[in-house]
mmCIF file of C-alpha atoms (C1' of nucleotides) in Angstrom:
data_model
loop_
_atom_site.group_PDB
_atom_site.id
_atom_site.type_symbol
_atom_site.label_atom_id
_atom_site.label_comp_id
_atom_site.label_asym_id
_atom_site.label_seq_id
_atom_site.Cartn_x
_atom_site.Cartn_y
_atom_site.Cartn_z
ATOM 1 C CA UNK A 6 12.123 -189.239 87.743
ATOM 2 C CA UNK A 7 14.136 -186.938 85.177
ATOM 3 C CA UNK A 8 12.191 -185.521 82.536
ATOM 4 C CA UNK A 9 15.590 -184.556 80.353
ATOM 5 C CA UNK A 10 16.406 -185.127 76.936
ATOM 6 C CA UNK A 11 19.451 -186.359 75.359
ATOM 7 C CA UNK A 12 21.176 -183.149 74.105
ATOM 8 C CA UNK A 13 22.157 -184.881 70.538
ATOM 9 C CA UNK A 14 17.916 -185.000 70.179
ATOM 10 C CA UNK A 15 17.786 -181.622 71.747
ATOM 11 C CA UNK A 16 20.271 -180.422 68.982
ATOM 12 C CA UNK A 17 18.726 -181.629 66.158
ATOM 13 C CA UNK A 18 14.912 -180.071 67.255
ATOM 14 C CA UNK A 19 17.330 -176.838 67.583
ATOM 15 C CA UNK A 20 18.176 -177.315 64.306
ATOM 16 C CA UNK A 21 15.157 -178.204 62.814
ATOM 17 C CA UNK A 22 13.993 -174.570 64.048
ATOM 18 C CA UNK A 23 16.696 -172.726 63.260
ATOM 19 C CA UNK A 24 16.516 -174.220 59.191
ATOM 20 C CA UNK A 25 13.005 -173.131 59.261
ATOM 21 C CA UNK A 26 13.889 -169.278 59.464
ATOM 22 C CA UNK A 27 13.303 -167.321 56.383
ATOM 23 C CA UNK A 28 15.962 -165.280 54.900
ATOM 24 C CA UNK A 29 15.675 -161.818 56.086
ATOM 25 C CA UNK A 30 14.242 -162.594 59.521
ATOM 26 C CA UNK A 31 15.396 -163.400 62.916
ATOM 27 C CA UNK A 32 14.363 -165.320 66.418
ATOM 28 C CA UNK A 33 15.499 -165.711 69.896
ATOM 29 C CA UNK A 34 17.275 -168.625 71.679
ATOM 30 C CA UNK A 35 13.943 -168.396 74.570
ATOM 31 C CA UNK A 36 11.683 -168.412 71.397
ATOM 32 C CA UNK A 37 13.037 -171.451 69.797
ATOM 33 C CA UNK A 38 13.200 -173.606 73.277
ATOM 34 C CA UNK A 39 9.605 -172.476 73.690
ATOM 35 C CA UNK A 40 8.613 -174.143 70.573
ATOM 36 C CA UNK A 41 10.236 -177.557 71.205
ATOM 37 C CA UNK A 42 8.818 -177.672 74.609
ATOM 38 C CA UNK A 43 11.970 -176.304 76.715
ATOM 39 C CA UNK A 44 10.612 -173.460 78.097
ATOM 40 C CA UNK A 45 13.291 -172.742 80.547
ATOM 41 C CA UNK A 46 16.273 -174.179 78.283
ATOM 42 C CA UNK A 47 17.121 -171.071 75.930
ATOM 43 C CA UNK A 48 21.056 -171.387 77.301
ATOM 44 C CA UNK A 49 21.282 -174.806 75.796
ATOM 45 C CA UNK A 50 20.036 -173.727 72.506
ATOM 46 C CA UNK A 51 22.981 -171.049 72.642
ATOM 47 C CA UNK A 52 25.241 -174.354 73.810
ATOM 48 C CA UNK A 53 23.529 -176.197 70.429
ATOM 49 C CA UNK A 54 24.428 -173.770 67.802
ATOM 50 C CA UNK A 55 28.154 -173.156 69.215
ATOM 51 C CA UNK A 56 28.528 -177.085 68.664
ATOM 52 C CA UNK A 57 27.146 -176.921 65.411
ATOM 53 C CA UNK A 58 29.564 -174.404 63.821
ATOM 54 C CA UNK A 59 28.574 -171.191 61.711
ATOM 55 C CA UNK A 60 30.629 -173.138 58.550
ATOM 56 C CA UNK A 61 27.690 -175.100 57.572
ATOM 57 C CA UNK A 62 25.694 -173.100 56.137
ATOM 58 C CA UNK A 63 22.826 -175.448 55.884
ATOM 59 C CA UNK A 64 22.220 -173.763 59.360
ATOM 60 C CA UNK A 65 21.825 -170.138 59.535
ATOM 61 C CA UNK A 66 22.856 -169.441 62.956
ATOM 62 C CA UNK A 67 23.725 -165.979 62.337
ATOM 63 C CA UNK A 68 19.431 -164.691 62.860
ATOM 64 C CA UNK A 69 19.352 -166.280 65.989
ATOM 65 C CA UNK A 70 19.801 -163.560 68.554
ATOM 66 C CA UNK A 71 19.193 -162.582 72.131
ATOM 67 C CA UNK A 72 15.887 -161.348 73.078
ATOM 68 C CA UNK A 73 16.818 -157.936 73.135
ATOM 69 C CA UNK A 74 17.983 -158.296 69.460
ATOM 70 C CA UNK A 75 21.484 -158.696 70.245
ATOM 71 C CA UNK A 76 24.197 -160.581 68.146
ATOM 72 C CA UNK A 77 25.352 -162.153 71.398
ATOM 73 C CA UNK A 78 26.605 -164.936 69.564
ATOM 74 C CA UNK A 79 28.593 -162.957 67.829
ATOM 75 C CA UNK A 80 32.442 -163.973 69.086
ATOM 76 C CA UNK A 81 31.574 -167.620 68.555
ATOM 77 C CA UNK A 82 31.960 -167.212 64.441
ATOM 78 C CA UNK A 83 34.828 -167.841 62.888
ATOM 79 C CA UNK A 84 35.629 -164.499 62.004
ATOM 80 C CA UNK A 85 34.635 -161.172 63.960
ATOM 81 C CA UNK A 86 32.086 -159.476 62.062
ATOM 82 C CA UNK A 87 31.061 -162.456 59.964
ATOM 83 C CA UNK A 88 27.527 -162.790 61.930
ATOM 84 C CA UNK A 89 26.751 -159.213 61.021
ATOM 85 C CA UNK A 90 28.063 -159.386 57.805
ATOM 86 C CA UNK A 91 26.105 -162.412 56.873
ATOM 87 C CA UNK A 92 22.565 -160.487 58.370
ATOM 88 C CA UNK A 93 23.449 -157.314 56.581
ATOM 89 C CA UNK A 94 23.309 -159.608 53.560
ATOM 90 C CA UNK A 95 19.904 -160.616 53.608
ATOM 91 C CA UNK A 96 19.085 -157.131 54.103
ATOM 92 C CA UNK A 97 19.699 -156.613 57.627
ATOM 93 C CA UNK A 98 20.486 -153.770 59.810
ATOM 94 C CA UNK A 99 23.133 -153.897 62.447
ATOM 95 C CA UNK A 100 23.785 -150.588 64.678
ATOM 96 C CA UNK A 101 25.436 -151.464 67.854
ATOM 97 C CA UNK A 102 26.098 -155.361 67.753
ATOM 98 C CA UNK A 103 21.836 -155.081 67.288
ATOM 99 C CA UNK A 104 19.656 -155.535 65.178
ATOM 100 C CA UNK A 105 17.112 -152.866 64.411
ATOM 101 C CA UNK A 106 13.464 -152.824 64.033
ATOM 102 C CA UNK A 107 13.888 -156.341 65.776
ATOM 103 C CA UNK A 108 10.703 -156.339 66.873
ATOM 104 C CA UNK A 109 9.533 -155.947 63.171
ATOM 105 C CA UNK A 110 11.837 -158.912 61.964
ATOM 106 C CA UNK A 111 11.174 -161.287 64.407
ATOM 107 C CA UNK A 112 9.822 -164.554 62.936
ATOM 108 C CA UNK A 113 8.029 -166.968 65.954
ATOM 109 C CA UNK A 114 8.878 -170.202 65.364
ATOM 110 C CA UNK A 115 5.430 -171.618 67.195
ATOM 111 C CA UNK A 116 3.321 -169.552 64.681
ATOM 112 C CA UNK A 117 4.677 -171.553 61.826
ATOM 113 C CA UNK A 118 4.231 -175.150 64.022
ATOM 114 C CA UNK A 119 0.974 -174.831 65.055
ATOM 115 C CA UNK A 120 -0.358 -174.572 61.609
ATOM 116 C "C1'" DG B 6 28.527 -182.292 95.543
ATOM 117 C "C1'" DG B 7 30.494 -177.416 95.129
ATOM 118 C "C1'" DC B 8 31.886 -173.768 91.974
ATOM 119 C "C1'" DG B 9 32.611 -171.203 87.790
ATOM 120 C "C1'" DT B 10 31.165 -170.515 83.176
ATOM 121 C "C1'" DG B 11 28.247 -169.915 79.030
ATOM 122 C "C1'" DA B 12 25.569 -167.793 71.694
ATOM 123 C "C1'" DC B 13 19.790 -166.941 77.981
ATOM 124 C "C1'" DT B 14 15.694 -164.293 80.084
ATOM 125 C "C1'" DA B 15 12.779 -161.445 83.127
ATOM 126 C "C1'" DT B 16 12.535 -157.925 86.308
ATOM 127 C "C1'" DG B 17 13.735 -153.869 89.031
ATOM 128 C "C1'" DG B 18 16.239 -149.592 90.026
ATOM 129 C "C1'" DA C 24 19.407 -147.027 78.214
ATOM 130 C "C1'" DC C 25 22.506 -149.122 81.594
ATOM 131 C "C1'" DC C 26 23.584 -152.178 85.493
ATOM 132 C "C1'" DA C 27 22.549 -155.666 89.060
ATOM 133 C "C1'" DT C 28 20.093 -159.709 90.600
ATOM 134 C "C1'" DA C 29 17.885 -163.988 90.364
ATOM 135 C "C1'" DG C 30 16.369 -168.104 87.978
ATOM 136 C "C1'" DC C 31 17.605 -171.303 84.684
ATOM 137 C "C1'" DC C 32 20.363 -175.921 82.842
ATOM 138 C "C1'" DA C 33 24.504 -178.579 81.237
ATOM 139 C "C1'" DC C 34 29.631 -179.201 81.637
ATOM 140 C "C1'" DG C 35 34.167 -179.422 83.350
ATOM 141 C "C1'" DC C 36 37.269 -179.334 87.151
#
DNA sequence: GGCGTGACTATGG
DNA sequence: ACCATAGCCACGC
């Protein structure tokens, strides 16, 4: 038997995650498969938010990074620079294409579920 | 089914 | 800190 999901329910958990993210701070794709029970499926959150499109901003796409802190996402915006630009709004540093004190900004998405 | 590719991650040198 | 390797899963050819 195959345990999968359908990737448009996938998507939307992704989504449901990635809304949840306060200004200011910033998660992983391995965090946010972690807390909707994909342990092992942190590429197809990356494959999620490239189908969603930066342009709706009801998703903030831009503070989900790699977890080393990276903007590996970066190229996919419509613009270069615009995933920066829109961190470095909310306060943000960005040396590097990363994100410092990322340790210090990280926001786990299973400490706000399990509540 | 093989093979390359991608907004990934962990580990080792 | 940088690079290589391996494991991972979906997609397209």
């Amino acid at each position: 038997m195959t345990s999968k999901i359908e990737a448009q329910s996938f998507n939307a958990l992704v989504y449901e995650i990635v809304k949840m993210i306060p200004c200011g701070r910033v998660t992983s794709y391995g965090a946010i498969a972690k807390a909707i029970g994909f342990p092992n499926y942190s590429r197809r959150v990356g494959t999620a938010l490239a189908q969603c499109g930066e342009q709706d901003e009801r998703i903030p796409a831009h503070r989900v990074l790699n977890s080393n802190g990276y903007l590996s996402g970066a190229a996919n915006f419509s613009a270069p620079g615009q995933m920066q630009k829109l961190l470095e709004q909310e306060g943000i540093v960005v040396v590097k294409n990363k994100v410092r004190d990322f340790k210090f900004l990280f926001w786990n998405p299973i400490d706000e579920i399990s509540i």
